[in-house]
GROMACS .gro file of C-alpha atoms in nm:
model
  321
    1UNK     CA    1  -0.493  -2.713   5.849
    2UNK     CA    2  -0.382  -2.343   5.813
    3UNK     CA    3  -0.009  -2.245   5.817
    4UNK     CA    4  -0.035  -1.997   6.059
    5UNK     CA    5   0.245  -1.712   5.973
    6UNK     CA    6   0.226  -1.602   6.342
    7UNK     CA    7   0.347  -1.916   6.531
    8UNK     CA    8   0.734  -1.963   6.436
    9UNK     CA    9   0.855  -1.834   6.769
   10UNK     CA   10   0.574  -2.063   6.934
   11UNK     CA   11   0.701  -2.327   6.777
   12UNK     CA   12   1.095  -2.276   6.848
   13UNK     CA   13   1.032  -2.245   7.179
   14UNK     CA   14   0.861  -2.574   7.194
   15UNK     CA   15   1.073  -2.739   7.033
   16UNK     CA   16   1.376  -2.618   7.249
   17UNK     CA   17   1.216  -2.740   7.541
   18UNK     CA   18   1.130  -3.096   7.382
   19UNK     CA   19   1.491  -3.084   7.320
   20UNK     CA   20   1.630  -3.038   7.650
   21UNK     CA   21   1.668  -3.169   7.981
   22UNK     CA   22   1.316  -3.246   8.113
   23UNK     CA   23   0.983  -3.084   7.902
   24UNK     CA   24   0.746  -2.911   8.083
   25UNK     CA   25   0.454  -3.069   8.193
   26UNK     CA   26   0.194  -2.813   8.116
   27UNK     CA   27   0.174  -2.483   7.902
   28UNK     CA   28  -0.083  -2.181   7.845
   29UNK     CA   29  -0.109  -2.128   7.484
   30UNK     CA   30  -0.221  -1.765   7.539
   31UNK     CA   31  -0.402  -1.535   7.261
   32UNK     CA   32  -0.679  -1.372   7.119
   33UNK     CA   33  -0.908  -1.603   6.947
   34UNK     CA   34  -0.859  -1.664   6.593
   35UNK     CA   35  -0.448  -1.721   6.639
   36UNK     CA   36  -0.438  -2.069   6.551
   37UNK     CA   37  -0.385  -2.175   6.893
   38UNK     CA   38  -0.625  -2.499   6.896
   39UNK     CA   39  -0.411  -2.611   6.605
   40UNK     CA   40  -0.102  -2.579   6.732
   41UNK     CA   41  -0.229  -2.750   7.038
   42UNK     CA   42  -0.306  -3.050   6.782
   43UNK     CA   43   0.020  -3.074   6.592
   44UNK     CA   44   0.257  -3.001   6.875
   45UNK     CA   45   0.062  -3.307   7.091
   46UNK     CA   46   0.159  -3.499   6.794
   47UNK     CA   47   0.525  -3.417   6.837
   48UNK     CA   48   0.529  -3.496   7.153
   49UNK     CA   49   0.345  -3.825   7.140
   50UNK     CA   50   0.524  -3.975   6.922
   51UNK     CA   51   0.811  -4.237   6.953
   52UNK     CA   52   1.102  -4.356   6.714
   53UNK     CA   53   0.968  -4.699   6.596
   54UNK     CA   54   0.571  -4.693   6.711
   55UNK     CA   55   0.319  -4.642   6.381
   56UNK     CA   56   0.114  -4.325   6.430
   57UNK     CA   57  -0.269  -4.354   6.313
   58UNK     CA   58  -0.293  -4.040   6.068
   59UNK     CA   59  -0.641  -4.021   6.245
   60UNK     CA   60  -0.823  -3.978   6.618
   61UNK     CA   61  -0.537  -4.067   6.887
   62UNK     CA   62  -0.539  -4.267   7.150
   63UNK     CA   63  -0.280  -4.090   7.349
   64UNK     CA   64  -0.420  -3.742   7.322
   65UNK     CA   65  -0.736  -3.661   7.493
   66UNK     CA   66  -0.899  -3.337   7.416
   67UNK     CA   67  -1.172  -3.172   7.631
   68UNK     CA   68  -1.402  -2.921   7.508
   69UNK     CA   69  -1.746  -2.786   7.508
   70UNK     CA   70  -1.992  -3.112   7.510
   71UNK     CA   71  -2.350  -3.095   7.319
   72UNK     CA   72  -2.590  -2.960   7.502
   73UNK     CA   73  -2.855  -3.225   7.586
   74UNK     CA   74  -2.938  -3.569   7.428
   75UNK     CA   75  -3.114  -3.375   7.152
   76UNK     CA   76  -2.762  -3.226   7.029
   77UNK     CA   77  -2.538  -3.518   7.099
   78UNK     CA   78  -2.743  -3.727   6.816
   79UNK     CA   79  -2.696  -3.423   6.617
   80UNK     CA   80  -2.332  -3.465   6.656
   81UNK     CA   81  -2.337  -3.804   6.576
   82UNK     CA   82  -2.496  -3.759   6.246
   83UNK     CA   83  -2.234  -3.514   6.143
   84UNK     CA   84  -2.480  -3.242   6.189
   85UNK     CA   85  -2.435  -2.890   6.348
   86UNK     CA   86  -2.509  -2.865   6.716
   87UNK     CA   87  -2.529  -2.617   7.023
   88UNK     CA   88  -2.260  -2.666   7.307
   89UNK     CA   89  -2.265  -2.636   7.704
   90UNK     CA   90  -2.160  -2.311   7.823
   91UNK     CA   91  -1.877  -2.465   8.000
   92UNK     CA   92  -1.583  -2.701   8.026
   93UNK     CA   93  -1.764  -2.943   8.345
   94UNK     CA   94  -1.588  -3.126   8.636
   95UNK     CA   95  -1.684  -3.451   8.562
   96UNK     CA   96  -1.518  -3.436   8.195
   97UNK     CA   97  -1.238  -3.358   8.414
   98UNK     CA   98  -1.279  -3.635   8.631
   99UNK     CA   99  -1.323  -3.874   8.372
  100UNK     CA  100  -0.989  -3.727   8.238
  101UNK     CA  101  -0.807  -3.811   8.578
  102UNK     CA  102  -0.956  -4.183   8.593
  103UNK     CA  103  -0.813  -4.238   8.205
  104UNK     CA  104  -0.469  -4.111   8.355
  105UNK     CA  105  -0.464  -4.371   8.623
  106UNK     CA  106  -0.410  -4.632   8.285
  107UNK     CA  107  -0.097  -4.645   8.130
  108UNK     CA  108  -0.041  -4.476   7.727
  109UNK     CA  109  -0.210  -4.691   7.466
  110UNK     CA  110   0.081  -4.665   7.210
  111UNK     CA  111   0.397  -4.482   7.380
  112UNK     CA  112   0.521  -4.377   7.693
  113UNK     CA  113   0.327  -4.031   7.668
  114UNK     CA  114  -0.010  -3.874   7.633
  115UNK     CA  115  -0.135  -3.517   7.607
  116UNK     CA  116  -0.474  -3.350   7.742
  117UNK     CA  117  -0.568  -3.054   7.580
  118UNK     CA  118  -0.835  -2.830   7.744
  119UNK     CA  119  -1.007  -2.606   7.469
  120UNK     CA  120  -1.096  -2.343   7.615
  121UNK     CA  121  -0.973  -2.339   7.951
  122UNK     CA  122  -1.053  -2.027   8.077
  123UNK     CA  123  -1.444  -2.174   8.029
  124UNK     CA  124  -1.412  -2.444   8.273
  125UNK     CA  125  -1.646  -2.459   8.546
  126UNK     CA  126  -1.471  -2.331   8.900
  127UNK     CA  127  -1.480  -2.689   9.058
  128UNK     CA  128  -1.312  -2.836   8.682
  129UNK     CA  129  -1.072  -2.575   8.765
  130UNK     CA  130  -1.030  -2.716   9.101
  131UNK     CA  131  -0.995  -3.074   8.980
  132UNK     CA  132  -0.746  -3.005   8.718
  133UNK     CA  133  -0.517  -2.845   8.931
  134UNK     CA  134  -0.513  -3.138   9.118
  135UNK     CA  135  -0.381  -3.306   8.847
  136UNK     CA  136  -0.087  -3.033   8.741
  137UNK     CA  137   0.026  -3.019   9.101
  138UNK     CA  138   0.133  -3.437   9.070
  139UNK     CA  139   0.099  -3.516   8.691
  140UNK     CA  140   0.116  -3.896   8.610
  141UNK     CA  141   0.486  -3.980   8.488
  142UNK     CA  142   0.438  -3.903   8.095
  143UNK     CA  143   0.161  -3.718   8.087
  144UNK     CA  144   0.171  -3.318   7.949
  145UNK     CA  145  -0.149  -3.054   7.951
  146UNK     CA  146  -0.164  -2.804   7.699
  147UNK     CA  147  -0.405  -2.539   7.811
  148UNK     CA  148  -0.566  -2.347   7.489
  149UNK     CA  149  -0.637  -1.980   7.649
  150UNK     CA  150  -0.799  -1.669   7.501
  151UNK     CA  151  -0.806  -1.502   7.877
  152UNK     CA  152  -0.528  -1.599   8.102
  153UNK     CA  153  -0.636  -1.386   8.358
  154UNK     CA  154  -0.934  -1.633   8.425
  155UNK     CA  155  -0.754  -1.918   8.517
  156UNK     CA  156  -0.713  -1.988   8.867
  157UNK     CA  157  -0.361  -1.801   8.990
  158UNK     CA  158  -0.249  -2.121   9.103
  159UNK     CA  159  -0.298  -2.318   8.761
  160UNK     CA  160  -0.133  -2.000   8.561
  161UNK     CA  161   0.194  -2.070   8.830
  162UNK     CA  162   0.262  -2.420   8.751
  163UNK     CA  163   0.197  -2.380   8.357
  164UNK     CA  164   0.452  -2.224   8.122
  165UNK     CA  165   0.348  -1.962   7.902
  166UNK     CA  166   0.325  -1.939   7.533
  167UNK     CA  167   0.160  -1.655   7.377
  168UNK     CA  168   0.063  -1.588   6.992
  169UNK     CA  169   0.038  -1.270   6.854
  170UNK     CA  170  -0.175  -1.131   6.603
  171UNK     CA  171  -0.148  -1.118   6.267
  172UNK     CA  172  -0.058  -0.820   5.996
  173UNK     CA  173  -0.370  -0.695   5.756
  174UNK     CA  174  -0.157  -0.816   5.496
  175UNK     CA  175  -0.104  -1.159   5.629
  176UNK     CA  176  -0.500  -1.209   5.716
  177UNK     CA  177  -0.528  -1.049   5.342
  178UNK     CA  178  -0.305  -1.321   5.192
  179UNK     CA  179  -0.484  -1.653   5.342
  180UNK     CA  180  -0.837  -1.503   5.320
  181UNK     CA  181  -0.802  -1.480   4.988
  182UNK     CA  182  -0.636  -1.857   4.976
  183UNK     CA  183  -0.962  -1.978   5.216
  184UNK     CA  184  -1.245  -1.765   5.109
  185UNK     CA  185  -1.184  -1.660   4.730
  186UNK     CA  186  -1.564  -1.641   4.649
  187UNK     CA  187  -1.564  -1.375   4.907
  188UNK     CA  188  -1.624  -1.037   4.825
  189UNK     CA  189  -1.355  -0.769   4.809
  190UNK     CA  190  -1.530  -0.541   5.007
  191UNK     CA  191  -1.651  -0.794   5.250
  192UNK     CA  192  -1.268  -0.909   5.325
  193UNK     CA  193  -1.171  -0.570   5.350
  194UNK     CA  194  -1.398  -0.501   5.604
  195UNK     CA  195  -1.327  -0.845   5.848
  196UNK     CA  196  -1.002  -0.747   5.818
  197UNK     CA  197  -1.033  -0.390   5.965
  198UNK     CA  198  -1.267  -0.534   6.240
  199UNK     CA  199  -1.063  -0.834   6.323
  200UNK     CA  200  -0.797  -0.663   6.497
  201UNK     CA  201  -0.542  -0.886   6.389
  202UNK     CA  202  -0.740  -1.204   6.435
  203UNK     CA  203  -0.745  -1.478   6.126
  204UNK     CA  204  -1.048  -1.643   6.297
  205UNK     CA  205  -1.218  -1.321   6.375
  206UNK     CA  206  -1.216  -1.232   6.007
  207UNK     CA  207  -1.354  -1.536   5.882
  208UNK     CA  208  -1.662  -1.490   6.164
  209UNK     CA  209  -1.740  -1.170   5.967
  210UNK     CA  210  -1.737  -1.317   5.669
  211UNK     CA  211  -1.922  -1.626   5.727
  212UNK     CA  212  -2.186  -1.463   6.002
  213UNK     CA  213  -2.228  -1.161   5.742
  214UNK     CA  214  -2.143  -0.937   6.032
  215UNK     CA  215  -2.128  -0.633   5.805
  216UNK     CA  216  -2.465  -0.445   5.890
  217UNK     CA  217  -2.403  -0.495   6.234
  218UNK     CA  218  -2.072  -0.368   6.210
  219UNK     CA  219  -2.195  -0.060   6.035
  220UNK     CA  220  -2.482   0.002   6.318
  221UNK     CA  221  -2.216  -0.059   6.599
  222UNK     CA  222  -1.962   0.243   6.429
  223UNK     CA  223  -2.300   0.456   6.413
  224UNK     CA  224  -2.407   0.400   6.766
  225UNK     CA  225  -2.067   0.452   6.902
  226UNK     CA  226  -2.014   0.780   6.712
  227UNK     CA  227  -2.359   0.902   6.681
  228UNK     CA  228  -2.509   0.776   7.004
  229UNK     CA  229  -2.894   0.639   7.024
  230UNK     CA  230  -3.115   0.889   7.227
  231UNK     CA  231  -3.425   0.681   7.085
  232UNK     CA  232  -3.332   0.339   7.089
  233UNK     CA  233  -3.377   0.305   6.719
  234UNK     CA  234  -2.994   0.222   6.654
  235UNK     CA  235  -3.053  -0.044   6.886
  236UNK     CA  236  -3.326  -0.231   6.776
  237UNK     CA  237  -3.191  -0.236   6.375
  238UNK     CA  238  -2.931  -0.396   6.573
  239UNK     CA  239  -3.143  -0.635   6.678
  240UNK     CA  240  -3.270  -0.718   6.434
  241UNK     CA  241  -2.950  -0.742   6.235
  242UNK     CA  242  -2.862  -0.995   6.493
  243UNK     CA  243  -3.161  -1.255   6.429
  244UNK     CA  244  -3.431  -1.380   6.652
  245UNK     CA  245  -3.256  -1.711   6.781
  246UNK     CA  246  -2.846  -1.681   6.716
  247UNK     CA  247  -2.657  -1.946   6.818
  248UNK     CA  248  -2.337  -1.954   7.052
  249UNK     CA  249  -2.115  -1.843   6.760
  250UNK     CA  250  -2.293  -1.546   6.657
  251UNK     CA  251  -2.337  -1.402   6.981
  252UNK     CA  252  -1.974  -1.420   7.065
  253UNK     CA  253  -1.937  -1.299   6.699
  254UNK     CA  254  -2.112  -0.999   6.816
  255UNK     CA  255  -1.912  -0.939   7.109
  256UNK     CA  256  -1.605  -0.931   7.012
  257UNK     CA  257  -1.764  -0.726   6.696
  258UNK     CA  258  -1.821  -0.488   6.971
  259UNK     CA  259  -1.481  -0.500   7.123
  260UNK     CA  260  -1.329  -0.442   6.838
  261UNK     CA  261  -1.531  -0.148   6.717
  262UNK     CA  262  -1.409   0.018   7.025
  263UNK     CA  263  -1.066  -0.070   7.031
  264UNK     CA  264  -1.051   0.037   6.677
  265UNK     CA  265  -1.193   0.388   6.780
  266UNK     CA  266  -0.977   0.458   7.111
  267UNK     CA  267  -0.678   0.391   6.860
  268UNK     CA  268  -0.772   0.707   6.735
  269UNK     CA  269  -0.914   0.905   6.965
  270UNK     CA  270  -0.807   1.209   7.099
  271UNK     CA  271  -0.682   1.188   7.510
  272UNK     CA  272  -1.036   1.344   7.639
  273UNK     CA  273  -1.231   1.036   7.472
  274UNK     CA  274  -1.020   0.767   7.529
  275UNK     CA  275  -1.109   0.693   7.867
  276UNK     CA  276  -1.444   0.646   7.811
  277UNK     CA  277  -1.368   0.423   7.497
  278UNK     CA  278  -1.139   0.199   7.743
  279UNK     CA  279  -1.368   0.201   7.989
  280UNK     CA  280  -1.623   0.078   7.711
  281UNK     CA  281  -1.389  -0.190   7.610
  282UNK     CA  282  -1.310  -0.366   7.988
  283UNK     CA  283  -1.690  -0.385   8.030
  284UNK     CA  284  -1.738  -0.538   7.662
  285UNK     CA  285  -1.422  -0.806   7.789
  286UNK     CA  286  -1.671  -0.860   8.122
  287UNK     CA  287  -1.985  -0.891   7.928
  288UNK     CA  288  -1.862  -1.160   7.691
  289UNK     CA  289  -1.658  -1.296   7.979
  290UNK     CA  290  -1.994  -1.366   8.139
  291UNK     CA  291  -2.215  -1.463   7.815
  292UNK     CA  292  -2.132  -1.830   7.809
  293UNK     CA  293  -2.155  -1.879   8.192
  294UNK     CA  294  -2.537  -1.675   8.221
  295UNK     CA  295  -2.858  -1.785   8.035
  296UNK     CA  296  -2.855  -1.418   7.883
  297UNK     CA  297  -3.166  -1.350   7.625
  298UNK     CA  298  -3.004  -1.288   7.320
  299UNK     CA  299  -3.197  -0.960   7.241
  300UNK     CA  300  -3.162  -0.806   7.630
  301UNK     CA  301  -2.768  -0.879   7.493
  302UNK     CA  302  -2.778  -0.743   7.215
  303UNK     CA  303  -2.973  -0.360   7.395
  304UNK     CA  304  -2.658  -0.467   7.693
  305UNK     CA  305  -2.360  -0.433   7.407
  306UNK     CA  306  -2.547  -0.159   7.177
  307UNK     CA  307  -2.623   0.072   7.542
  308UNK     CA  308  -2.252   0.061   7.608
  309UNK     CA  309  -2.166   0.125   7.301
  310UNK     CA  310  -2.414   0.464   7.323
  311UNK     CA  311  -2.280   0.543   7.662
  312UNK     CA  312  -1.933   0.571   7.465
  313UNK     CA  313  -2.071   0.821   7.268
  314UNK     CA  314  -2.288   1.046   7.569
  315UNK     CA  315  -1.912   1.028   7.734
  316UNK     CA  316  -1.749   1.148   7.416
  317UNK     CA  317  -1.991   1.419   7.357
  318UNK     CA  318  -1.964   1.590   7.750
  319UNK     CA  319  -1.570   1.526   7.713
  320UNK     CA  320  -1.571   1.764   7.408
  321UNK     CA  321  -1.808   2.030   7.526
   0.00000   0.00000   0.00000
């Protein structure tokens, strides 16, 4: 597991509340993806679970329950249990929530307290979201939720009110330098140099470049964003950079490519472009908001992200005329 550099206030804060009075019983870890937050999720259920004097299996637990994207179909889930890759839902569902809420009407296996962990939960569907908050507003005695979130905003209002907040920031270059080169030392200079400058301060998000080979994308999104794309051609090298049948990862791999390309150039934009950069960048956050919840065709997504990006541009150009 990575020692993530970014999550010592995190973790003092957690810690001061196991420490007191009464603990919480459920918390937003807030961020980015690519912060570390699933694993902090993992070791600080740990902590909580266990108990002076009860042997803790160094594997699986039985006291923490964490619910995440499912496989797909039949087809995926024997995938999964051959160790194989496999494609996910788009969503979190309600009945992985409900069969959450009937294990919580049994007591602990081991202690006197269990932890769910929803990963992510800003991608559960709107009736999950409905269920769970059933659960935070009258939590079983000993039982804690620990809500992994890379959008905050998209939880229901009323879930974000009874949670308690933790947020992780991003990382330096330097850091993401340091432990790329500990994780990925067959990777090229050049290539680490680059998922660091499009990461934007995201561990994860560098090791998606450098694993997905995001490079000639990145190259054709900087191009389209500064040169525009009158004939389309940009567009299509872009998709073709981005494969005929890319799986889940890549394609939010690309978005948040995207994103970052244009929160990279608004940073240094002068005042007359940088509107049209930000307003570039809240309909990136929409699109890949809505990617895992619409059956989008990956190539109309791919002309969707490259004609905003080229809209940047148009906007650019008439602001300096």
């Amino acid at each position: 597991m990575t020692e993530w550099p970014n999550h010592g206030e995190a973790w003092r804060e957690w810690r001061d509340a196991m420490g007191g009075h009464r603990m919480h019983h459920a918390w937003i870890l807030a961020g980015k993806p690519g912060l570390g937050k699933r694993d902090f999720a993992a070791a600080a259920a740990r902590e909580l679970v266990a108990e002076p004097g009860i042997p803790q299996p160094e594997g699986d637990h039985p006291d923490i329950l964490t619910l995440t994207y499912l496989p797909k179909d039949d087809k995926e889930e024997k995938k999964r249990a051959e160790g194989k890759s496999y494609e996910v839902k788009r969503n979190i569902s309600v009945s992985q929530i409900r069969a959450m809420q009937h294990r919580l009407t049994t007591r602990p296996t081991l202690g006197s307290r269990r932890v769910i962990i929803v990963d992510p939960a800003d991608d559960m569907e709107r009736n999950a979201s409905n269920a769970l908050l059933k659960s935070l507003e009258e939590p079983p005695r000993g039982t804690y939720f620990l809500l992994v979130t890379h959008r905050p905003a998209r939880l229901l209002p009323t879930i974000r009110s009874r949670c308690r907040m933790l947020r992780f920031p991003m990382l330096p270059a330097a850091q993401i330098e340091t432990l790329l080169a500990r994780e990925m030392p067959d990777a090229d200079q050049a290539a680490r140099e680059a998922a660091i400058a499009a990461a934007g301060g995201s561990l994860g998000a560098a090791r998606t470049y450098i694993e997905q080979d995001l490079g000639p994308m990145a190259g054709l999104m900087r191009r389209i964003l500064t040169e525009g794309d009158p004939q389309l051609a940009l567009r299509g090298e872009l998709s073709q950079a981005m494969g005929n049948r890319p799986d889940r990862a890549r394609i939010q791999a690309m978005l948040e490519l995207a994103r970052s390309t244009v929160a990279q150039q608004a940073r240094v934009a002068n005042a007359a472009n940088r509107m049209a950069l930000v307003d570039t960048h809240a309909a990136l956050v929409e699109l890949a908001a809505q990617a895992p919840t619409y059956n989008f065709d990956p190539g109309l997504l791919v002309m969707e992200t490259g004609g905003l990006l080229a809209r940047a541009a148009e906007a650019s150009e008439r602001a300096n005329v």
